[in-house]
Amino acid sequence: MKMKKLNYYTGEGLKKLKEELNHLKSKGRIDMAKQIAEARDKGDLSENAEYDAAKNAQGLLELRISKLEALLSNATVIDQSKLNTEVISLLNTVKIKNKKTNTIISYKLTPEEESNLTEGKISVTSPIGKSLIGKKKGDVVTVKAPGGNIEFEIIEISIVL
């Protein structure tokens, strides 16, 4: 028997996914049906590029809906009371120093769907995220990057929700 993979989210992240799914299933499908109807009214379907584009967009909409439904069916909210600052885990904010440049960067480790680099949120499945999970303050990690390996020292582990 295959174990189903749990998808971990913050309460906020799970709420956003549910809102997106509800929007796509209601307004998204209605808008798509209107686009297809308008394109169909423009004549011969065999030569109607607008109709083909609308049908393709409908397929992508349904694919996104299916993906969201699958993610939500295995979703679980992270128990934030069990987070600690001894060992890096999901939802920790980590301050790291590039050993070569002495640049200090701070990242919050998030589930993949909640990552946003401009907000300082990186996925635990990213190269940096993977290298940090399970490490402690003072540890040095090596991240494989396209330009070569980069060493980071873990300066601080905190919980910023």
XYZ file of N, CA and C in Angstrom:
483
model
N 0.832 -1.168 0.000
C 0.000 0.000 0.000
C 0.889 1.248 0.000
N 0.606 2.163 -0.922
C 1.415 3.363 -1.063
C 0.922 4.439 -0.090
N 1.868 5.027 0.640
C 1.528 6.118 1.559
C 1.264 7.373 0.735
N 0.220 8.108 1.093
C -0.010 9.342 0.366
C 0.876 10.444 0.945
N 1.378 11.278 0.044
C 2.283 12.354 0.436
C 1.460 13.507 0.999
N 1.802 13.920 2.213
C 1.122 15.058 2.815
C 1.738 16.344 2.292
N 0.896 17.335 2.067
C 1.344 18.658 1.660
C 1.147 19.579 2.853
N 2.232 20.163 3.344
C 2.173 21.006 4.532
C 2.014 22.470 4.149
N 1.132 23.155 4.866
C 0.860 24.563 4.596
C 0.702 25.322 5.896
N 0.909 26.622 5.802
C 0.521 27.490 6.905
C -0.988 27.675 6.763
N -1.637 28.136 7.805
C -3.069 28.403 7.713
C -3.372 29.391 6.598
N -2.531 30.430 6.481
C -2.693 31.458 5.449
C -2.516 30.864 4.050
N -1.499 30.015 3.880
C -1.238 29.406 2.579
C -2.370 28.497 2.140
N -2.916 27.728 3.076
C -4.027 26.832 2.764
C -5.263 27.642 2.377
N -5.488 28.732 3.073
C -6.638 29.593 2.772
C -6.522 30.153 1.352
N -5.326 30.597 0.961
C -5.116 31.147 -0.382
C -5.383 30.096 -1.459
N -4.926 28.861 -1.231
C -5.170 27.797 -2.210
C -6.660 27.510 -2.349
N -7.378 27.470 -1.232
C -8.826 27.226 -1.266
C -9.552 28.353 -1.998
N -9.120 29.594 -1.745
C -9.731 30.736 -2.426
C -9.484 30.675 -3.929
N -8.266 30.319 -4.330
C -7.956 30.206 -5.757
C -8.816 29.118 -6.391
N -8.934 27.972 -5.731
C -9.744 26.878 -6.267
C -11.202 27.305 -6.419
N -11.755 27.931 -5.402
C -13.148 28.389 -5.478
C -13.343 29.394 -6.606
N -12.385 30.307 -6.785
C -12.461 31.303 -7.849
C -12.427 30.625 -9.226
N -11.507 29.687 -9.405
C -11.386 29.014 -10.695
C -12.625 28.178 -11.022
N -13.172 27.518 -9.995
C -14.332 26.664 -10.229
C -15.602 27.475 -10.506
N -15.669 28.677 -9.992
C -16.870 29.490 -10.214
C -16.614 30.497 -11.340
N -16.021 31.611 -11.024
C -15.816 32.686 -12.000
C -14.935 32.236 -13.168
N -13.904 31.485 -12.898
C -12.999 31.042 -13.965
C -13.712 30.204 -15.007
N -14.516 29.249 -14.569
C -15.256 28.398 -15.508
C -16.325 29.188 -16.260
N -17.001 30.111 -15.585
C -18.027 30.930 -16.238
C -17.396 31.799 -17.328
N -16.293 32.463 -16.986
C -15.592 33.302 -17.960
C -15.106 32.476 -19.150
N -14.614 31.280 -18.883
C -14.114 30.414 -19.944
C -15.257 29.997 -20.874
N -16.404 29.648 -20.318
C -17.560 29.267 -21.129
C -17.992 30.426 -22.030
N -17.945 31.653 -21.508
C -18.302 32.831 -22.322
C -17.315 33.004 -23.473
N -16.020 32.839 -23.193
C -15.008 32.986 -24.245
C -15.219 31.953 -25.349
N -15.516 30.729 -24.965
C -15.726 29.662 -25.950
C -16.982 29.960 -26.770
N -18.042 30.393 -26.110
C -19.292 30.710 -26.817
C -19.084 31.855 -27.812
N -18.367 32.904 -27.375
C -18.093 34.030 -28.279
C -17.266 33.580 -29.474
N -16.264 32.758 -29.245
C -15.415 32.278 -30.337
C -16.216 31.375 -31.277
N -17.098 30.551 -30.729
C -17.918 29.633 -31.530
C -18.839 30.427 -32.455
N -19.306 31.564 -31.976
C -20.226 32.396 -32.761
C -19.551 33.076 -33.946
N -18.243 33.006 -34.010
C -17.508 33.695 -35.076
C -17.326 32.845 -36.322
N -18.039 31.736 -36.414
C -18.031 31.001 -37.673
C -17.413 29.627 -37.597
N -16.936 29.175 -38.742
C -16.416 27.827 -38.974
C -15.359 27.461 -37.936
N -15.655 26.430 -37.129
C -14.748 26.032 -36.048
C -13.436 25.448 -36.564
N -13.442 24.878 -37.773
C -12.214 24.255 -38.289
C -11.142 25.291 -38.619
N -11.557 26.557 -38.822
C -10.588 27.600 -39.150
C -10.604 28.728 -38.113
N -11.097 28.434 -36.936
C -11.281 29.472 -35.925
C -10.182 29.357 -34.857
N -9.127 30.160 -35.028
C -7.987 30.120 -34.092
C -8.413 30.593 -32.704
N -9.341 31.531 -32.646
C -9.805 32.044 -31.361
C -10.506 30.934 -30.565
N -11.269 30.106 -31.259
C -11.954 28.980 -30.611
C -10.926 27.969 -30.099
N -9.935 27.656 -30.927
C -8.882 26.720 -30.511
C -8.145 27.242 -29.279
N -7.831 28.542 -29.272
C -7.127 29.141 -28.136
C -7.991 29.074 -26.874
N -9.284 29.330 -27.012
C -10.190 29.281 -25.860
C -10.305 27.851 -25.323
N -10.364 26.870 -26.204
C -10.428 25.467 -25.766
C -9.129 25.062 -25.065
N -7.983 25.527 -25.583
C -6.702 25.246 -24.919
C -6.652 25.882 -23.544
N -7.124 27.124 -23.442
C -7.144 27.813 -22.152
C -8.068 27.084 -21.176
N -9.165 26.554 -21.689
C -10.082 25.781 -20.837
C -9.374 24.532 -20.294
N -8.593 23.871 -21.130
C -7.836 22.701 -20.685
C -6.853 23.046 -19.587
N -6.177 24.188 -19.726
C -5.219 24.625 -18.701
C -5.934 24.977 -17.397
N -7.105 25.599 -17.508
C -7.902 25.936 -16.321
C -8.283 24.659 -15.573
N -8.773 23.663 -16.313
C -9.187 22.404 -15.685
C -7.989 21.663 -15.078
N -6.835 21.774 -15.734
C -5.617 21.149 -15.206
C -5.231 21.790 -13.872
N -5.304 23.122 -13.788
C -4.981 23.823 -12.536
C -5.978 23.452 -11.442
N -7.258 23.352 -11.801
C -8.274 22.956 -10.827
C -7.964 21.553 -10.292
N -7.622 20.633 -11.179
C -7.290 19.258 -10.759
C -6.079 19.238 -9.833
N -5.059 20.040 -10.183
C -3.847 20.084 -9.356
C -4.168 20.619 -7.963
N -4.950 21.700 -7.904
C -5.315 22.271 -6.600
C -6.131 21.285 -5.776
N -7.063 20.589 -6.417
C -7.874 19.605 -5.696
C -7.001 18.491 -5.132
N -6.009 18.043 -5.910
C -5.102 16.996 -5.435
C -4.257 17.494 -4.257
N -3.746 18.722 -4.369
C -2.951 19.280 -3.273
C -3.787 19.405 -1.998
N -4.993 19.913 -2.141
C -5.848 20.132 -0.974
C -6.332 18.825 -0.364
N -6.452 17.772 -1.172
C -6.913 16.494 -0.625
C -5.885 15.888 0.331
N -4.622 16.284 0.191
C -3.555 15.781 1.061
C -2.971 16.882 1.941
N -3.712 17.980 2.083
C -3.186 19.136 2.803
C -3.335 18.984 4.310
N -2.325 19.445 5.000
C -2.387 19.507 6.456
C -1.734 20.806 6.905
N -2.326 21.445 7.898
C -1.791 22.701 8.410
C -0.702 22.388 9.423
N 0.374 23.123 9.344
C 1.514 22.923 10.234
C 1.158 23.384 11.636
N 1.441 22.541 12.618
C 1.218 22.889 14.017
C 2.365 23.795 14.459
N 2.098 25.096 14.443
C 3.147 26.069 14.717
C 3.637 26.024 16.161
N 2.867 25.399 17.051
C 3.301 25.300 18.453
C 4.464 24.316 18.598
N 4.681 23.460 17.606
C 5.759 22.470 17.679
C 7.045 22.943 17.007
N 7.041 24.169 16.500
C 8.249 24.699 15.871
C 9.259 25.066 16.950
N 10.540 24.891 16.633
C 11.579 25.296 17.576
C 12.730 25.939 16.826
N 13.700 26.405 17.571
C 14.837 27.077 16.948
C 16.149 26.314 17.161
N 16.035 25.064 17.569
C 17.243 24.247 17.765
C 17.747 23.702 16.431
N 16.826 23.206 15.623
C 17.155 22.588 14.343
C 16.259 23.224 13.283
N 16.817 23.531 12.138
C 16.060 24.194 11.078
C 15.006 23.251 10.507
N 13.777 23.782 10.429
C 12.680 23.026 9.817
C 11.772 23.997 9.074
N 10.741 23.459 8.506
C 9.747 24.236 7.785
C 9.237 25.368 8.674
N 9.093 26.543 8.122
C 8.603 27.773 8.755
C 9.619 28.481 9.646
N 10.827 27.949 9.759
C 11.856 28.700 10.477
C 12.354 29.826 9.570
N 12.723 30.931 10.196
C 13.423 31.997 9.488
C 14.893 31.814 9.832
N 15.717 31.783 8.803
C 17.129 31.465 8.982
C 17.983 32.605 8.436
N 18.928 33.043 9.247
C 19.882 34.061 8.815
C 21.182 33.318 8.503
N 21.643 33.463 7.249
C 22.858 32.761 6.827
C 23.860 33.768 6.256
N 25.154 33.405 6.388
C 26.219 34.276 5.881
C 26.987 33.539 4.795
N 27.096 34.188 3.638
C 27.907 33.656 2.551
C 29.363 33.743 3.003
N 30.042 32.595 3.109
C 31.404 32.540 3.647
C 32.409 33.277 2.759
N 32.125 33.352 1.451
C 33.062 33.991 0.533
C 32.904 35.509 0.531
N 31.659 35.989 0.522
C 31.413 37.435 0.396
C 31.060 38.106 1.725
N 30.824 37.296 2.768
C 30.382 37.785 4.082
C 29.014 38.474 4.042
N 28.252 38.250 2.967
C 26.908 38.801 2.850
C 25.961 37.987 3.725
N 25.126 38.688 4.489
C 24.152 38.009 5.345
C 22.774 38.122 4.706
N 22.097 36.989 4.607
C 20.770 36.910 3.991
C 19.838 36.206 4.969
N 18.584 36.606 4.946
C 17.588 35.964 5.803
C 16.492 35.373 4.922
N 16.121 34.116 5.169
C 15.075 33.429 4.424
C 14.107 32.753 5.380
N 12.849 32.708 4.991
C 11.859 31.899 5.699
C 11.632 30.659 4.843
N 11.747 29.484 5.453
C 11.557 28.230 4.732
C 10.067 27.883 4.701
N 9.533 27.742 3.496
C 8.100 27.520 3.325
C 7.824 26.316 2.434
N 6.563 25.853 2.429
C 6.194 24.842 1.432
C 6.381 25.435 0.035
N 6.550 24.578 -0.946
C 6.826 25.030 -2.313
C 5.789 26.025 -2.828
N 4.517 25.763 -2.603
C 3.459 26.621 -3.125
C 3.418 27.996 -2.459
N 4.086 28.160 -1.326
C 4.064 29.441 -0.619
C 5.356 30.228 -0.802
N 6.328 29.656 -1.515
C 7.607 30.349 -1.666
C 7.440 31.591 -2.541
N 8.208 32.629 -2.218
C 8.174 33.887 -2.953
C 9.472 34.617 -2.616
N 10.413 34.564 -3.514
C 11.743 35.101 -3.249
C 11.724 36.593 -2.925
N 10.831 37.352 -3.557
C 10.775 38.790 -3.274
C 10.324 39.067 -1.843
N 9.619 38.108 -1.227
C 9.214 38.243 0.173
C 10.184 37.538 1.118
N 11.279 36.997 0.574
C 12.259 36.309 1.399
C 11.817 34.913 1.816
N 10.863 34.339 1.088
C 10.359 32.992 1.389
C 10.887 32.027 0.336
N 11.657 31.027 0.805
C 12.165 30.027 -0.138
C 11.594 28.658 0.220
N 11.463 27.844 -0.788
C 10.903 26.509 -0.611
C 11.907 25.572 0.069
N 11.375 24.683 0.888
C 12.236 23.676 1.508
C 12.771 22.703 0.464
N 12.198 22.723 -0.747
C 12.680 21.840 -1.810
C 13.692 22.531 -2.721
N 13.966 23.819 -2.477
C 14.976 24.540 -3.263
C 16.365 24.058 -2.834
N 17.386 24.298 -3.651
C 18.740 23.862 -3.256
C 19.174 24.408 -1.891
N 18.922 25.687 -1.626
C 19.304 26.255 -0.325
C 18.445 25.643 0.775
N 17.136 25.568 0.532
C 16.220 25.000 1.525
C 16.601 23.585 1.914
N 16.882 22.745 0.909
C 17.265 21.348 1.172
C 18.531 21.263 2.015
N 19.478 22.165 1.730
C 20.756 22.103 2.456
C 20.619 22.573 3.904
N 19.601 23.399 4.196
C 19.445 23.947 5.544
C 18.635 23.050 6.483
N 17.684 22.302 5.958
C 16.801 21.475 6.795
C 17.629 20.537 7.681
N 17.320 20.551 8.968
C 17.976 19.658 9.920
C 19.285 20.183 10.487
N 19.740 21.329 10.011
C 21.012 21.884 10.486
C 20.785 22.780 11.705
N 21.900 23.112 12.383
C 21.849 23.917 13.607
C 22.650 25.202 13.431
N 22.438 26.131 14.352
C 23.190 27.383 14.374
C 24.685 27.060 14.450
N 25.477 27.739 13.630
C 26.922 27.513 13.604
C 27.359 26.528 12.532
N 26.431 25.683 12.049
C 26.773 24.736 10.982
C 27.105 25.490 9.695
N 27.951 24.883 8.875
C 28.268 25.419 7.557
C 27.713 24.423 6.536
N 26.939 24.956 5.587
C 26.343 24.103 4.546
C 26.898 24.514 3.190
N 26.975 23.558 2.298
C 27.431 23.821 0.938
C 26.238 23.649 0.007
N 25.996 24.676 -0.795
C 24.890 24.650 -1.750
C 25.472 24.573 -3.148
N 25.002 23.590 -3.914
C 25.455 23.460 -5.296
C 24.677 24.457 -6.145
N 25.383 25.394 -6.763
C 24.779 26.408 -7.619
C 25.365 26.288 -9.020
N 24.685 26.829 -10.026
C 25.209 26.744 -11.396
C 26.626 27.301 -11.531
N 26.951 28.320 -10.749
C 28.285 28.919 -10.818
C 29.308 28.243 -9.929
N 28.936 27.145 -9.293
C 29.838 26.443 -8.384
C 29.235 26.364 -6.992
N 29.940 25.686 -6.109
C 29.440 25.519 -4.739
C 29.583 26.810 -3.936
N 28.564 27.053 -3.079
C 28.582 28.225 -2.203
C 28.441 27.729 -0.769
N 29.313 28.219 0.098
C 29.240 27.848 1.512
C 28.536 28.936 2.307
N 27.585 28.494 3.148
C 26.861 29.403 4.028
C 27.027 28.950 5.464
N 27.217 29.904 6.362
C 27.233 29.609 7.793
C 25.882 30.031 8.357
N 25.306 29.169 9.187
C 24.020 29.471 9.795
C 24.267 30.356 11.011
N 23.767 31.576 10.941
C 23.989 32.591 11.978
C 22.886 32.549 13.032
N 21.641 32.386 12.580
C 20.512 32.478 13.499
C 19.324 31.679 12.968
N 18.583 31.058 13.880
C 17.351 30.334 13.548
C 16.251 30.941 14.414
N 15.183 31.401 13.777
C 14.090 31.987 14.552
C 12.748 31.559 13.983
N 11.700 31.942 14.693
C 10.345 31.659 14.228
C 9.646 33.002 14.085
N 9.412 33.396 12.839
C 8.713 34.634 12.550
C 7.472 34.243 11.773
N 6.322 34.289 12.406
C 5.085 33.861 11.746
C 4.324 34.975 11.105
